[in-house]
Amino acid sequence: MYINFWYPICTSEELKATEPMRSQVLGLRFVAFRDADGDPHVLSDTCVHRGGSLSKGKIVDGHVVCPYHGWRYAGDGKCQLVPSLKAGDKPPARAKVDSYPVQEKYGIVFAFLGDLAEEKRPPLYEIEEYEDPAWRTNELIILEIGCFYERSMENGVDPIHNEFVHPIQGSPQPIPGSIEYPETEWGSGVTGLYTEQGTKTTDADGMRSDPTVLNAGTWHHGPNTLITWITFAKNTSLHQYLFEAPLDGDRTKIYFVNLRSFRLESEHDDRIREANLRVTVEDIAILEDLTPTRTPETRTREILTPGDKPVVRYRDFLEDWNARGWRLDWKATRENHGDVAYAIPCPDRSKSGNWVLDPVPLKPAALKSVDSAHFG
Ligand code: FES
Ligand SMILES: [Fe+2]
């Protein structure tokens, strides 16, 4: 798990104006709430007085109020009021909690969980066709699954599981020479043209128009965003975006945005949603039983083949973020749970000191956690 990326915190719909919302990501708790203008904010959930959970509090005048002794925090994380002080006394300067940059998009509230300055931050993935009338966005699907998010991400970019895990899709065979492995600054993936062979039975979904050639691609953006584009025929494309929130080392919440460029009428929503879900459920059934739960820390404990190349490239990107010192020391975090209140460091920490909560332990930047890539 990594700091310094954008993570989904909750849906826009869940975030009411009247009450704070609790969310868990990267093994830590956060509170999300709306201020008096309706703008969303995400703070560390731990009150710096004596550890109350802000998400169990209430909203007063656009501030979140701790349920224990009533300290009030604004969206910037600064305490505005300590009721037990004499009237007119200001809250102590250290009375502040981490506040994270927020973007509300695609019906999701995202927070940048890290301390990088704005110009250095990896961007939130931009779905360019999101507001395009030529596309229909289906209802947001939320899934909570019992597997580590990096296992789920690896499955997303894995081109060799489809015919086994999703046999109803037929056995699309890649057209030789068409497979490419595109890369961006923040991710990598695999694209290709496929011809359909074998037992193609998917017309029952009403989703396909008898393609002879299928154009499919899948990428990761950062450690936790997965993009899949499938074009069945001209003007017949499905785009799927999975924004994944690692709840902890074993569980993941997925915010699944899906769009299509065909059958734009709402009457097709349910059937297409079901088809999307069916494929996802097939993946989850495999992922929840992988051993070990998390990817082994050394590649000698697996046998990787050339077909695993996109998975290896994903791990190479993780390795790069390890080298920058962005990887959480999950074992230390878990071991100290109960004795230490941790927070993901927010951008303000690089501007001012004097913070009450400990920053979450990170793996040392120089330490590589995975052996260098090799196949076989
Ligand atoms: S613990 Fe939050 S106000 Fe006391
Ligand atoms: Fe799959």
mmCIF file with all atom_site columns, N, CA, C and O and ligand atoms in Angstrom, residues 47 49-52 66 68-71, ligand 1:
data_model
loop_
_atom_site.group_PDB
_atom_site.id
_atom_site.type_symbol
_atom_site.label_atom_id
_atom_site.label_alt_id
_atom_site.label_comp_id
_atom_site.label_asym_id
_atom_site.label_entity_id
_atom_site.label_seq_id
_atom_site.pdbx_PDB_ins_code
_atom_site.Cartn_x
_atom_site.Cartn_y
_atom_site.Cartn_z
_atom_site.occupancy
_atom_site.B_iso_or_equiv
_atom_site.pdbx_formal_charge
_atom_site.auth_seq_id
_atom_site.auth_comp_id
_atom_site.auth_asym_id
_atom_site.auth_atom_id
_atom_site.pdbx_PDB_model_num
ATOM   1  N  N   . CYS A 1 47 ? -9.197  12.652 16.861 1.00 0.00 ? 47 CYS A N   1
ATOM   2  C  CA  . CYS A 1 47 ? -9.138  13.942 17.546 1.00 0.00 ? 47 CYS A CA  1
ATOM   3  C  C   . CYS A 1 47 ? -7.847  14.006 18.361 1.00 0.00 ? 47 CYS A C   1
ATOM   4  O  O   . CYS A 1 47 ? -7.481  13.048 19.051 1.00 0.00 ? 47 CYS A O   1
ATOM   5  N  N   . HIS A 1 49 ? -7.178  15.776 20.903 1.00 0.00 ? 49 HIS A N   1
ATOM   6  C  CA  . HIS A 1 49 ? -7.331  15.980 22.346 1.00 0.00 ? 49 HIS A CA  1
ATOM   7  C  C   . HIS A 1 49 ? -7.023  14.663 23.054 1.00 0.00 ? 49 HIS A C   1
ATOM   8  O  O   . HIS A 1 49 ? -5.921  14.457 23.521 1.00 0.00 ? 49 HIS A O   1
ATOM   9  N  N   . ARG A 1 50 ? -7.936  13.733 23.033 1.00 0.00 ? 50 ARG A N   1
ATOM   10 C  CA  . ARG A 1 50 ? -7.659  12.441 23.661 1.00 0.00 ? 50 ARG A CA  1
ATOM   11 C  C   . ARG A 1 50 ? -8.183  11.284 22.812 1.00 0.00 ? 50 ARG A C   1
ATOM   12 O  O   . ARG A 1 50 ? -8.607  10.264 23.339 1.00 0.00 ? 50 ARG A O   1
ATOM   13 N  N   . GLY A 1 51 ? -8.085  11.485 21.492 1.00 0.00 ? 51 GLY A N   1
ATOM   14 C  CA  . GLY A 1 51 ? -8.277  10.346 20.600 1.00 0.00 ? 51 GLY A CA  1
ATOM   15 C  C   . GLY A 1 51 ? -9.701  9.994  20.224 1.00 0.00 ? 51 GLY A C   1
ATOM   16 O  O   . GLY A 1 51 ? -9.952  8.885  19.737 1.00 0.00 ? 51 GLY A O   1
ATOM   17 N  N   . GLY A 1 52 ? -10.644 10.905 20.407 1.00 0.00 ? 52 GLY A N   1
ATOM   18 C  CA  . GLY A 1 52 ? -12.017 10.622 19.978 1.00 0.00 ? 52 GLY A CA  1
ATOM   19 C  C   . GLY A 1 52 ? -12.095 10.408 18.463 1.00 0.00 ? 52 GLY A C   1
ATOM   20 O  O   . GLY A 1 52 ? -11.238 10.864 17.707 1.00 0.00 ? 52 GLY A O   1
ATOM   21 N  N   . CYS A 1 66 ? -16.021 16.796 17.585 1.00 0.00 ? 66 CYS A N   1
ATOM   22 C  CA  . CYS A 1 66 ? -15.677 15.534 18.249 1.00 0.00 ? 66 CYS A CA  1
ATOM   23 C  C   . CYS A 1 66 ? -16.764 15.171 19.263 1.00 0.00 ? 66 CYS A C   1
ATOM   24 O  O   . CYS A 1 66 ? -17.222 16.031 20.025 1.00 0.00 ? 66 CYS A O   1
ATOM   25 N  N   . TYR A 1 68 ? -16.505 13.513 21.926 1.00 0.00 ? 68 TYR A N   1
ATOM   26 C  CA  . TYR A 1 68 ? -16.061 13.274 23.305 1.00 0.00 ? 68 TYR A CA  1
ATOM   27 C  C   . TYR A 1 68 ? -16.128 14.557 24.151 1.00 0.00 ? 68 TYR A C   1
ATOM   28 O  O   . TYR A 1 68 ? -16.792 14.588 25.181 1.00 0.00 ? 68 TYR A O   1
ATOM   29 N  N   . HIS A 1 69 ? -15.458 15.645 23.708 1.00 0.00 ? 69 HIS A N   1
ATOM   30 C  CA  . HIS A 1 69 ? -15.477 16.887 24.495 1.00 0.00 ? 69 HIS A CA  1
ATOM   31 C  C   . HIS A 1 69 ? -15.771 18.107 23.621 1.00 0.00 ? 69 HIS A C   1
ATOM   32 O  O   . HIS A 1 69 ? -15.484 19.234 24.009 1.00 0.00 ? 69 HIS A O   1
ATOM   33 N  N   . GLY A 1 70 ? -16.248 17.824 22.410 1.00 0.00 ? 70 GLY A N   1
ATOM   34 C  CA  . GLY A 1 70 ? -16.792 18.910 21.595 1.00 0.00 ? 70 GLY A CA  1
ATOM   35 C  C   . GLY A 1 70 ? -15.805 19.790 20.843 1.00 0.00 ? 70 GLY A C   1
ATOM   36 O  O   . GLY A 1 70 ? -16.190 20.858 20.358 1.00 0.00 ? 70 GLY A O   1
ATOM   37 N  N   . TRP A 1 71 ? -14.548 19.378 20.712 1.00 0.00 ? 71 TRP A N   1
ATOM   38 C  CA  . TRP A 1 71 ? -13.624 20.199 19.911 1.00 0.00 ? 71 TRP A CA  1
ATOM   39 C  C   . TRP A 1 71 ? -14.151 20.253 18.474 1.00 0.00 ? 71 TRP A C   1
ATOM   40 O  O   . TRP A 1 71 ? -14.582 19.235 17.925 1.00 0.00 ? 71 TRP A O   1
HETATM 41 S  S1  . FES B 2 .  ? -11.177 13.560 22.458 1.00 0.00 ? 1  FES B S1  1
HETATM 42 FE FE1 . FES B 2 .  ? -12.011 14.899 21.034 1.00 0.00 ? 1  FES B FE1 1
HETATM 43 S  S2  . FES B 2 .  ? -12.669 16.554 22.177 1.00 0.00 ? 1  FES B S2  1
HETATM 44 FE FE2 . FES B 2 .  ? -11.755 15.257 23.641 1.00 0.00 ? 1  FES B FE2 1
#
